[in-house]
Short mmCIF file of C-alpha atoms and ligand atoms in Angstrom, two decimals:
data_model
loop_
_atom_site.label_atom_id
_atom_site.label_comp_id
_atom_site.label_asym_id
_atom_site.label_seq_id
_atom_site.Cartn_x
_atom_site.Cartn_y
_atom_site.Cartn_z
CA UNK E 1 18.91 4.49 -6.69
CA UNK E 2 16.22 6.56 -5.02
CA UNK E 3 17.26 10.23 -4.15
CA UNK E 4 13.90 11.67 -3.18
CA UNK E 5 15.04 12.82 0.23
CA UNK E 6 18.26 14.37 -1.11
CA UNK E 7 16.30 16.25 -3.67
CA UNK E 8 13.83 17.50 -1.11
CA UNK E 9 16.69 18.74 1.11
CA UNK E 10 18.43 20.44 -1.73
CA UNK E 11 15.22 22.29 -2.59
CA UNK E 12 15.06 23.59 0.99
CA UNK E 13 18.81 24.33 1.02
CA UNK E 14 18.50 26.40 -2.20
CA UNK E 15 16.20 28.81 -0.53
CA UNK E 16 18.35 29.47 2.49
CA UNK E 17 21.95 28.99 1.24
CA UNK E 18 23.64 30.35 -1.82
CA UNK E 19 23.66 27.56 -4.39
CA UNK E 20 22.33 25.22 -1.68
CA UNK E 21 25.72 24.63 -0.17
CA UNK E 22 28.47 26.03 2.13
CA UNK E 23 31.33 25.22 -0.20
CA UNK E 24 31.04 25.60 -3.95
CA UNK E 25 32.49 22.18 -5.01
CA UNK E 26 29.67 20.38 -3.15
CA UNK E 27 26.99 21.66 -5.59
CA UNK E 28 27.20 18.58 -7.90
CA UNK E 29 24.78 18.28 -10.76
CA UNK E 30 21.95 17.87 -11.07
CA UNK E 31 21.72 17.91 -7.25
CA UNK E 32 24.07 16.62 -4.58
CA UNK E 33 23.25 13.71 -2.41
CA UNK E 34 23.00 14.74 1.24
CA UNK E 35 24.91 12.65 3.63
CA UNK E 36 23.32 11.02 6.60
CA UNK E 37 26.32 9.40 8.06
CA UNK E 38 29.71 7.74 7.48
CA UNK E 39 30.69 4.16 8.09
CA UNK E 40 34.33 3.09 7.65
CA UNK E 41 35.33 3.82 4.14
CA UNK E 42 31.71 4.39 3.11
CA UNK E 43 29.09 7.12 3.38
CA UNK E 44 25.26 6.59 3.52
CA UNK E 45 23.09 9.24 1.93
CA UNK E 46 19.80 10.76 3.14
CA UNK E 47 17.86 8.05 1.13
CA UNK E 48 19.91 5.19 2.67
CA UNK E 49 22.10 4.51 -0.44
CA UNK E 50 25.67 3.43 0.40
CA UNK E 51 28.80 4.62 -1.40
CA UNK E 52 32.49 3.84 -1.27
CA UNK E 53 33.84 7.16 -0.30
CA UNK E 54 37.12 8.26 -2.10
CA UNK E 55 36.37 11.99 -1.44
CA UNK E 56 37.19 11.76 2.23
CA UNK E 57 35.96 15.27 3.07
CA UNK E 58 38.41 16.54 0.35
CA UNK E 59 41.44 15.36 2.29
CA UNK E 60 41.25 15.58 6.03
CA UNK E 61 39.94 11.98 6.76
CA UNK E 62 43.06 9.88 7.07
CA UNK E 63 40.99 7.34 8.97
CA UNK E 64 37.84 7.65 6.94
CA UNK E 65 34.66 7.57 9.02
CA UNK E 66 36.15 5.27 11.56
CA UNK E 67 37.59 7.31 14.23
CA UNK E 68 40.40 5.58 16.15
CA UNK E 69 39.50 5.07 19.75
CA UNK E 70 42.10 7.44 21.29
CA UNK E 71 40.93 10.19 18.94
CA UNK E 72 37.24 9.72 20.01
CA UNK E 73 38.24 9.53 23.69
CA UNK E 74 40.28 12.73 23.52
CA UNK E 75 37.59 14.61 21.62
CA UNK E 76 34.94 13.60 24.10
CA UNK E 77 36.98 14.54 27.16
CA UNK E 78 37.85 17.99 25.74
CA UNK E 79 34.30 18.55 24.75
CA UNK E 80 33.07 17.63 28.13
CA UNK E 81 35.60 19.93 29.80
CA UNK E 82 34.03 22.98 28.12
CA UNK E 83 35.19 23.62 24.64
CA UNK E 84 37.16 26.88 24.68
CA UNK E 85 38.51 29.35 27.26
CA UNK E 86 40.28 32.34 25.64
CA UNK E 87 43.50 31.15 27.47
CA UNK E 88 46.10 28.55 26.39
CA UNK E 89 45.77 24.85 27.05
CA UNK E 90 48.37 21.99 27.33
CA UNK E 91 47.05 20.13 24.16
CA UNK E 92 48.12 23.07 21.89
CA UNK E 93 51.61 22.67 23.20
CA UNK E 94 51.58 18.88 22.77
CA UNK E 95 50.32 19.15 19.10
CA UNK E 96 52.91 21.82 18.19
CA UNK E 97 55.69 19.73 19.72
CA UNK E 98 54.61 16.76 17.65
CA UNK E 99 54.61 18.70 14.45
CA UNK E 100 57.92 20.26 15.18
CA UNK E 101 59.55 16.94 16.06
CA UNK E 102 58.48 15.36 12.80
CA UNK E 103 58.44 17.93 10.03
CA UNK E 104 62.04 18.85 8.96
CA UNK E 105 61.58 22.63 8.52
CA UNK E 106 59.30 23.35 11.42
CA UNK E 107 60.63 24.61 14.70
CA UNK E 108 57.57 26.59 15.69
CA UNK E 109 53.88 26.92 14.74
CA UNK E 110 50.81 29.13 14.92
CA UNK E 111 47.50 27.26 14.76
CA UNK E 112 44.55 28.83 12.98
CA UNK E 113 41.12 27.59 11.79
CA UNK E 114 41.43 26.75 8.08
CA UNK E 115 43.83 26.18 5.29
CA UNK E 116 42.73 29.51 3.79
CA UNK E 117 43.56 31.30 7.06
CA UNK E 118 46.96 29.64 7.16
CA UNK E 119 47.84 30.76 3.61
CA UNK E 120 46.58 34.32 4.35
CA UNK E 121 48.60 34.49 7.45
CA UNK E 122 51.80 33.05 5.75
CA UNK E 123 51.54 35.63 2.93
CA UNK E 124 51.20 38.48 5.57
CA UNK E 125 54.14 36.94 7.45
CA UNK E 126 56.27 36.79 4.45
CA UNK E 127 55.52 40.35 3.49
CA UNK E 128 56.18 41.50 7.05
CA UNK E 129 59.34 39.59 7.49
CA UNK E 130 60.93 40.71 4.22
CA UNK E 131 59.45 44.13 3.91
CA UNK E 132 58.48 43.34 0.38
CA UNK E 133 55.10 43.06 -1.48
CA UNK E 134 55.13 40.68 -4.15
CA UNK E 135 54.44 36.96 -3.99
CA UNK E 136 54.90 34.31 -6.75
CA UNK E 137 52.40 31.47 -7.18
CA UNK E 138 51.87 28.68 -9.62
CA UNK E 139 49.31 28.68 -12.22
CA UNK E 140 46.87 25.83 -11.36
CA UNK E 141 47.93 25.98 -7.68
CA UNK E 142 45.20 26.47 -4.96
CA UNK E 143 45.75 28.19 -1.65
CA UNK E 144 42.14 28.56 -0.50
CA UNK E 145 39.62 31.37 -0.86
CA UNK E 146 42.08 34.35 -0.35
CA UNK E 147 42.53 37.70 -1.99
CA UNK E 148 46.29 37.28 -2.80
CA UNK E 149 45.99 34.01 -4.67
CA UNK E 150 42.58 34.20 -6.42
CA UNK E 151 44.20 35.52 -9.56
CA UNK E 152 44.64 34.39 -13.11
CA UNK E 153 47.35 35.07 -15.55
CA UNK E 154 46.63 36.90 -18.74
CA UNK E 155 49.90 35.56 -20.27
CA UNK E 156 53.04 36.85 -18.60
CA UNK E 157 53.88 36.70 -14.86
CA UNK E 158 52.88 40.29 -14.21
CA UNK E 159 49.72 40.16 -16.25
CA UNK E 160 47.64 38.96 -13.35
CA UNK E 161 44.08 39.87 -12.61
CA UNK E 162 41.49 38.82 -9.97
CA UNK E 163 39.89 35.42 -10.82
CA UNK E 164 36.65 36.44 -9.14
CA UNK E 165 34.60 39.61 -8.73
CA UNK E 166 35.12 41.29 -5.40
CA UNK E 167 39.01 41.58 -5.56
CA UNK E 168 40.43 44.89 -6.54
CA UNK E 169 42.83 44.88 -9.51
CA UNK E 170 45.25 46.66 -7.35
CA UNK E 171 45.49 43.54 -5.03
CA UNK E 172 46.26 41.24 -7.94
CA UNK E 173 49.09 43.36 -9.02
CA UNK E 174 51.16 42.19 -6.15
CA UNK E 175 50.87 38.55 -7.18
CA UNK E 176 53.02 37.16 -9.99
CA UNK E 177 52.19 33.76 -11.56
CA UNK E 178 54.39 31.23 -13.25
CA UNK E 179 53.56 27.75 -14.75
CA UNK E 180 54.52 24.85 -12.35
CA UNK E 181 57.55 22.85 -13.44
CA UNK E 182 58.91 25.61 -15.70
CA UNK E 183 62.35 26.60 -14.28
CA UNK E 184 62.96 29.32 -17.01
CA UNK E 185 59.80 31.11 -16.10
CA UNK E 186 60.72 31.19 -12.44
CA UNK E 187 64.22 32.41 -13.17
CA UNK E 188 62.84 35.12 -15.39
CA UNK E 189 60.50 36.45 -12.90
CA UNK E 190 63.33 36.56 -10.26
CA UNK E 191 65.64 38.32 -12.81
CA UNK E 192 62.98 41.15 -13.32
CA UNK E 193 61.52 41.32 -9.73
CA UNK E 194 63.93 39.50 -7.45
CA UNK E 195 64.27 42.29 -4.97
CA UNK E 196 60.50 42.79 -4.74
CA UNK E 197 59.55 39.25 -4.10
CA UNK E 198 58.62 38.44 -0.48
CA UNK E 199 57.97 34.75 -1.16
CA UNK E 200 57.22 32.00 -3.57
CA UNK E 201 54.34 29.96 -2.43
CA UNK E 202 53.66 26.50 -3.97
CA UNK E 203 52.15 23.22 -3.20
CA UNK E 204 54.86 20.59 -3.34
CA UNK E 205 52.65 18.58 -5.59
CA UNK E 206 49.55 20.34 -7.24
CA UNK E 207 46.84 18.55 -5.43
CA UNK E 208 43.87 20.52 -6.59
CA UNK E 209 44.71 20.30 -10.23
CA UNK E 210 44.35 16.69 -11.17
CA UNK E 211 47.61 15.94 -9.21
CA UNK E 212 50.77 17.24 -10.87
CA UNK E 213 54.09 15.94 -9.72
CA UNK E 214 57.11 18.19 -9.64
CA UNK E 215 59.71 17.38 -12.22
CA UNK E 216 63.12 16.43 -10.80
CA UNK E 217 65.01 19.42 -9.46
CA UNK E 218 62.13 21.92 -9.69
CA UNK E 219 61.75 22.58 -5.94
CA UNK E 220 65.46 22.62 -5.46
CA UNK E 221 65.76 25.30 -8.06
CA UNK E 222 63.07 27.40 -6.37
CA UNK E 223 64.93 26.96 -3.09
CA UNK E 224 68.05 28.37 -4.65
CA UNK E 225 66.36 31.26 -6.35
CA UNK E 226 64.74 32.27 -3.05
CA UNK E 227 68.03 31.95 -1.16
CA UNK E 228 69.80 34.10 -3.88
CA UNK E 229 67.27 36.86 -3.64
CA UNK E 230 66.33 36.89 0.05
CA UNK E 231 62.82 35.65 -0.60
CA UNK E 232 61.06 33.06 1.41
CA UNK E 233 59.93 29.66 0.08
CA UNK E 234 56.45 28.78 1.33
CA UNK E 235 55.28 25.11 0.90
CA UNK E 236 51.47 24.88 0.99
CA UNK E 237 51.19 21.45 2.47
CA UNK E 238 47.45 21.75 3.39
CA UNK E 239 46.80 18.64 1.31
CA UNK E 240 50.14 16.92 1.24
CA UNK E 241 50.96 17.41 4.95
CA UNK E 242 50.81 14.09 6.82
CA UNK E 243 49.61 12.35 3.74
CA UNK E 244 52.42 12.57 1.14
CA UNK E 245 55.69 11.44 2.72
CA UNK E 246 53.94 10.34 5.94
CA UNK E 247 54.84 12.14 9.09
CA UNK E 248 57.69 14.12 7.44
CA UNK E 249 55.28 15.40 4.89
CA UNK E 250 56.09 16.06 1.25
CA UNK E 251 59.02 18.22 2.13
CA UNK E 252 60.75 15.29 3.86
CA UNK E 253 60.11 13.10 0.89
CA UNK E 254 61.39 15.66 -1.50
CA UNK E 255 64.44 16.57 0.64
CA UNK E 256 63.67 20.23 0.19
CA UNK E 257 63.43 22.57 3.17
CA UNK E 258 60.96 25.46 2.82
CA UNK E 259 61.18 28.52 5.13
CA UNK E 260 57.45 28.42 6.00
CA UNK E 261 54.89 25.57 5.64
CA UNK E 262 51.12 25.88 5.71
CA UNK E 263 49.08 23.05 7.04
CA UNK E 264 45.34 22.25 7.29
CA UNK E 265 43.12 19.28 6.64
CA UNK E 266 44.66 16.21 8.31
CA UNK E 267 46.32 18.08 11.22
CA UNK E 268 42.94 18.92 12.67
CA UNK E 269 41.76 15.25 12.95
CA UNK E 270 38.53 16.07 10.95
CA UNK E 271 37.91 19.41 12.68
CA UNK E 272 38.43 22.91 11.20
CA UNK E 273 42.07 23.74 11.34
CA UNK E 274 45.14 25.45 9.71
CA UNK E 275 48.68 26.14 10.87
CA UNK E 276 51.70 28.05 9.79
CA UNK E 277 55.07 26.52 10.71
CA UNK E 278 58.71 27.35 10.03
CA UNK E 279 62.05 28.45 11.58
CA UNK E 280 61.52 30.19 15.00
CA UNK E 281 63.15 33.30 13.65
CA UNK E 282 60.42 33.73 11.02
CA UNK E 283 57.38 32.44 13.05
CA UNK E 284 58.30 34.75 15.86
CA UNK E 285 57.44 37.73 13.64
CA UNK E 286 53.78 36.93 14.43
CA UNK E 287 52.33 38.98 17.38
CA UNK E 288 52.80 39.01 20.32
CA UNK E 289 56.29 37.81 19.79
CA UNK E 290 56.85 40.05 16.77
CA UNK E 291 55.03 42.78 14.78
CA UNK E 292 52.95 40.98 12.21
CA UNK E 293 49.34 40.85 13.45
CA UNK E 294 47.76 37.44 13.78
CA UNK E 295 44.85 36.43 15.96
CA UNK E 296 41.78 34.19 16.23
CA UNK E 297 39.02 33.41 18.78
CA UNK E 298 38.94 29.74 17.87
CA UNK E 299 42.63 29.33 17.04
CA UNK E 300 44.20 26.25 18.71
CA UNK E 301 40.70 25.07 19.67
CA UNK E 302 41.26 22.30 22.36
CA UNK E 303 38.83 19.83 20.71
CA UNK E 304 40.54 20.24 17.34
CA UNK E 305 44.04 20.15 18.84
CA UNK E 306 43.09 16.83 20.79
CA UNK E 307 41.73 15.35 17.57
CA UNK E 308 44.68 16.43 15.52
CA UNK E 309 47.32 15.31 17.99
CA UNK E 310 45.74 11.87 18.51
CA UNK E 311 45.19 11.51 14.77
CA UNK E 312 49.02 12.04 14.07
CA UNK E 313 50.09 10.08 17.23
CA UNK E 314 48.00 7.10 15.97
CA UNK E 315 49.75 7.20 12.67
CA UNK E 316 53.16 7.26 14.44
CA UNK E 317 52.21 4.10 16.39
CA UNK E 318 50.44 2.07 13.65
CA UNK E 319 51.19 1.24 9.99
CA UNK E 320 48.57 3.63 8.76
CA UNK E 321 50.65 5.03 5.80
CA UNK E 322 51.68 1.48 4.74
CA UNK E 323 47.98 0.55 4.52
CA UNK E 324 46.70 3.63 2.62
CA UNK E 325 49.72 3.74 0.30
CA UNK E 326 49.40 0.13 -0.66
CA UNK E 327 45.64 0.26 -1.43
CA UNK E 328 46.27 3.50 -3.51
CA UNK E 329 49.01 1.83 -5.52
CA UNK E 330 46.70 -1.07 -6.19
CA UNK E 331 44.09 1.46 -7.35
CA UNK E 332 46.56 3.36 -9.65
CA UNK E 333 47.92 0.16 -11.06
CA UNK E 334 44.43 -1.39 -11.56
CA UNK E 335 42.95 1.70 -13.20
CA UNK E 336 46.05 2.15 -15.38
CA UNK E 337 45.49 -1.45 -16.60
CA UNK E 338 41.77 -0.80 -17.24
CA UNK E 339 42.49 2.39 -19.11
CA UNK E 340 45.05 0.71 -21.20
CA UNK E 341 42.43 -1.82 -22.33
CA UNK E 342 39.41 0.30 -22.57
CA UNK E 343 40.15 4.01 -22.41
CA UNK E 344 43.76 4.97 -23.45
CA UNK E 345 42.88 8.65 -23.41
CA UNK E 346 42.81 8.65 -19.68
CA UNK E 347 45.94 9.04 -17.47
CA UNK E 348 46.28 7.85 -13.91
CA UNK E 349 48.17 10.19 -11.63
CA UNK E 350 49.09 10.48 -7.94
CA UNK E 351 51.43 9.17 -5.25
CA UNK E 352 51.26 7.87 -1.71
CA UNK E 353 47.46 7.76 -0.79
CA UNK E 354 46.28 10.15 -3.61
CA UNK E 355 45.00 9.09 -7.07
CA UNK E 356 43.21 10.63 -9.93
CA UNK E 357 42.22 9.75 -13.48
CA UNK E 358 42.65 12.65 -15.91
CA UNK E 359 41.24 12.78 -19.33
CA UNK E 360 44.21 13.94 -21.56
CA UNK E 361 43.06 12.76 -25.00
CA UNK E 362 46.50 12.02 -26.27
CA UNK E 363 48.95 9.36 -25.53
CA UNK E 364 52.67 9.74 -26.23
CA UNK E 365 54.43 8.06 -29.12
CA UNK E 366 55.97 4.86 -28.21
CA UNK E 367 59.33 5.48 -26.43
CA UNK E 368 58.37 8.98 -25.25
CA UNK E 369 59.48 9.34 -21.67
CA UNK E 370 57.48 11.02 -19.01
CA UNK E 371 59.49 13.83 -17.41
CA UNK E 372 57.27 14.09 -14.29
CA UNK E 373 58.59 12.12 -11.32
CA UNK E 374 55.39 10.21 -10.76
CA UNK E 375 55.64 7.05 -8.69
CA UNK E 376 54.35 4.59 -11.20
CA UNK E 377 57.06 5.81 -13.53
CA UNK E 378 57.42 2.56 -15.34
CA UNK E 379 53.81 2.05 -16.26
CA UNK E 380 53.54 5.82 -16.83
CA UNK E 381 56.29 5.82 -19.40
CA UNK E 382 54.75 2.96 -21.15
CA UNK E 383 51.20 4.06 -21.41
CA UNK E 384 50.53 7.41 -20.04
CA UNK E 385 51.10 11.04 -20.54
CA UNK E 386 51.49 12.82 -17.20
CA UNK E 387 50.41 16.39 -16.85
CA UNK E 388 53.20 18.81 -15.89
CA UNK E 389 51.31 22.03 -15.52
CA UNK E 390 47.95 23.09 -14.23
CA UNK E 391 47.11 24.14 -17.79
CA UNK E 392 47.65 20.49 -19.03
CA UNK E 393 44.92 19.45 -16.58
CA UNK E 394 42.55 22.27 -17.41
CA UNK E 395 42.87 21.80 -21.11
CA UNK E 396 41.77 18.22 -20.78
CA UNK E 397 38.53 18.83 -18.73
CA UNK E 398 35.42 17.74 -20.41
CA UNK E 399 31.78 16.97 -19.76
CA UNK E 400 32.65 13.46 -20.70
CA UNK E 401 34.94 13.21 -17.67
CA UNK E 402 32.18 14.31 -15.36
CA UNK E 403 29.64 11.95 -16.90
CA UNK E 404 31.93 8.94 -16.62
CA UNK E 405 33.57 9.63 -13.24
CA UNK E 406 30.83 11.29 -11.34
CA UNK E 407 27.52 10.11 -12.74
CA UNK E 408 28.36 6.56 -13.80
CA UNK E 409 30.60 5.80 -10.85
CA UNK E 410 28.08 7.20 -8.47
CA UNK E 411 25.26 5.05 -9.86
CA UNK E 412 27.50 2.10 -9.09
CA UNK E 413 27.92 3.21 -5.49
CA UNK E 414 31.39 4.87 -5.81
CA UNK E 415 31.66 8.47 -4.58
CA UNK E 416 34.45 10.39 -6.49
CA UNK E 417 34.81 14.14 -6.80
CA UNK E 418 32.76 15.57 -9.66
CA UNK E 419 35.46 17.16 -11.60
CA UNK E 420 38.93 16.17 -12.73
CA UNK E 421 40.69 18.68 -10.55
CA UNK E 422 40.35 17.41 -7.05
CA UNK E 423 42.24 14.37 -5.94
CA UNK E 424 40.80 11.22 -4.44
CA UNK E 425 42.06 10.00 -1.12
CA UNK E 426 42.44 6.52 0.47
CA UNK E 427 41.88 6.16 4.19
CA UNK E 428 42.97 3.63 6.87
CA UNK E 429 39.27 2.42 6.93
CA UNK E 430 39.25 1.35 3.28
CA UNK E 431 39.59 -2.30 2.64
CA UNK E 432 40.73 -4.62 -0.17
CA UNK E 433 37.13 -5.26 -0.94
CA UNK E 434 36.60 -1.53 -1.50
CA UNK E 435 39.52 -1.44 -3.95
CA UNK E 436 38.22 -4.52 -5.83
CA UNK E 437 34.72 -3.16 -6.07
CA UNK E 438 35.97 0.21 -7.23
CA UNK E 439 38.05 -1.36 -10.03
CA UNK E 440 35.06 -3.33 -11.10
CA UNK E 441 32.97 -0.17 -11.30
CA UNK E 442 35.76 1.46 -13.40
CA UNK E 443 35.59 -1.37 -15.88
CA UNK E 444 31.90 -0.87 -16.22
CA UNK E 445 32.09 2.95 -16.41
CA UNK E 446 34.90 3.20 -18.86
C1 PLP U 1 42.20 22.81 0.88
C2 PLP U 1 43.47 23.68 0.63
C3 PLP U 1 43.54 24.99 1.09
C4 PLP U 1 42.40 25.70 1.73
O1 PLP U 1 42.06 25.08 2.98
P1 PLP U 1 40.52 25.35 3.59
O2 PLP U 1 40.60 24.63 4.86
O3 PLP U 1 39.57 24.79 2.62
O4 PLP U 1 40.44 26.83 3.73
C5 PLP U 1 44.68 25.60 0.85
N1 PLP U 1 45.72 25.17 0.23
C6 PLP U 1 45.64 23.84 -0.28
C7 PLP U 1 46.82 23.24 -0.95
C8 PLP U 1 44.44 23.13 -0.07
O5 PLP U 1 44.33 21.85 -0.69
#
């Protein structure tokens, strides 16, 4: 494959943008390919090379690069009408009504411009609502580029420090970390700090850490701990929202009701978006209804709202989730078989339209049961070791993973994320042929 044009663009980018990119994960080695355009489930790079795209913009693109007609029409008419006004529009109300109708815990919403902004605002809301300062998060969880959650644990839950320069130690002190799927650790942190904890914030499924499924009863236990101590349970559904569990989101699938939910990615229909939803009593703490300040020039942008609303509405009227979940299940099962034959040290994880291959090195003894509730439980219990915490995934990361899954798959025309942390996504534009070709490429690469 020729990449001359991408290389040239990257050289130019390096002199005007830090690391040559506007989001760190895009700086793949030795240089990223620059995209010229999308086509269905594929992308075409600046040199004209075509790839099957399982990155899907890191999650938002439920329809791939093939925008459903009503979405395109709504975007065009809202663009043509003059994009923003500094005054409310009907489409914001329609979108909020749709989400409130479908997501069990949501009565009311505030739209913002990114998943990061949603989690920042949710943390402020929880602190304002409860009058408490501490928040509990999961090791290996990801909530965007925000001060309260860019922390790492030095061992215990209170031994947190910033995970990046630029954040004062005194900020990190207010964040407590526990390992995902560890009920005792959560109970302990509540025993010691229960009356200081404003909220527990967690992804229902860790989606930025190789995909870690919750063990049975874990979220129910968090729900109970929060109820017992007057803390809020925040589900960060920026990835899982309208992907896992369809229109009810992961909370509907799990049957656990959070107090507050953060959204992003899919609900903007491919445009920048975030949202904070929950019971009216809590969401109405935001200004101007309540006292917790929240505001944004571009919030509820009509073009984004139109795209997001039509995106979801299309999924309500067509068998979108059936299609994407079926293709993803074929990929998970197919890759599991290939790994069993050729590379037993890889584990296939995921559910719904998410999949990922994680290099775990070990396989369980025969008869060991997987405790994680992953969907291919049967094959999982026979062949695989499912990660249960973020640390399980991090421990297994290697250069080898990157060489096989990024370099070799890319050379065969399959675009995957370049590390073993971020999930792959199936879209409505993907076809049976894409699945077959991808499995063939896995056979070669592994
Ligand atoms: C992507 C993501 C975010 C951050 O969203 P941005 O739009 O990138 O700011 C937050 N939480 C989760 C779970 C995410 O996957």
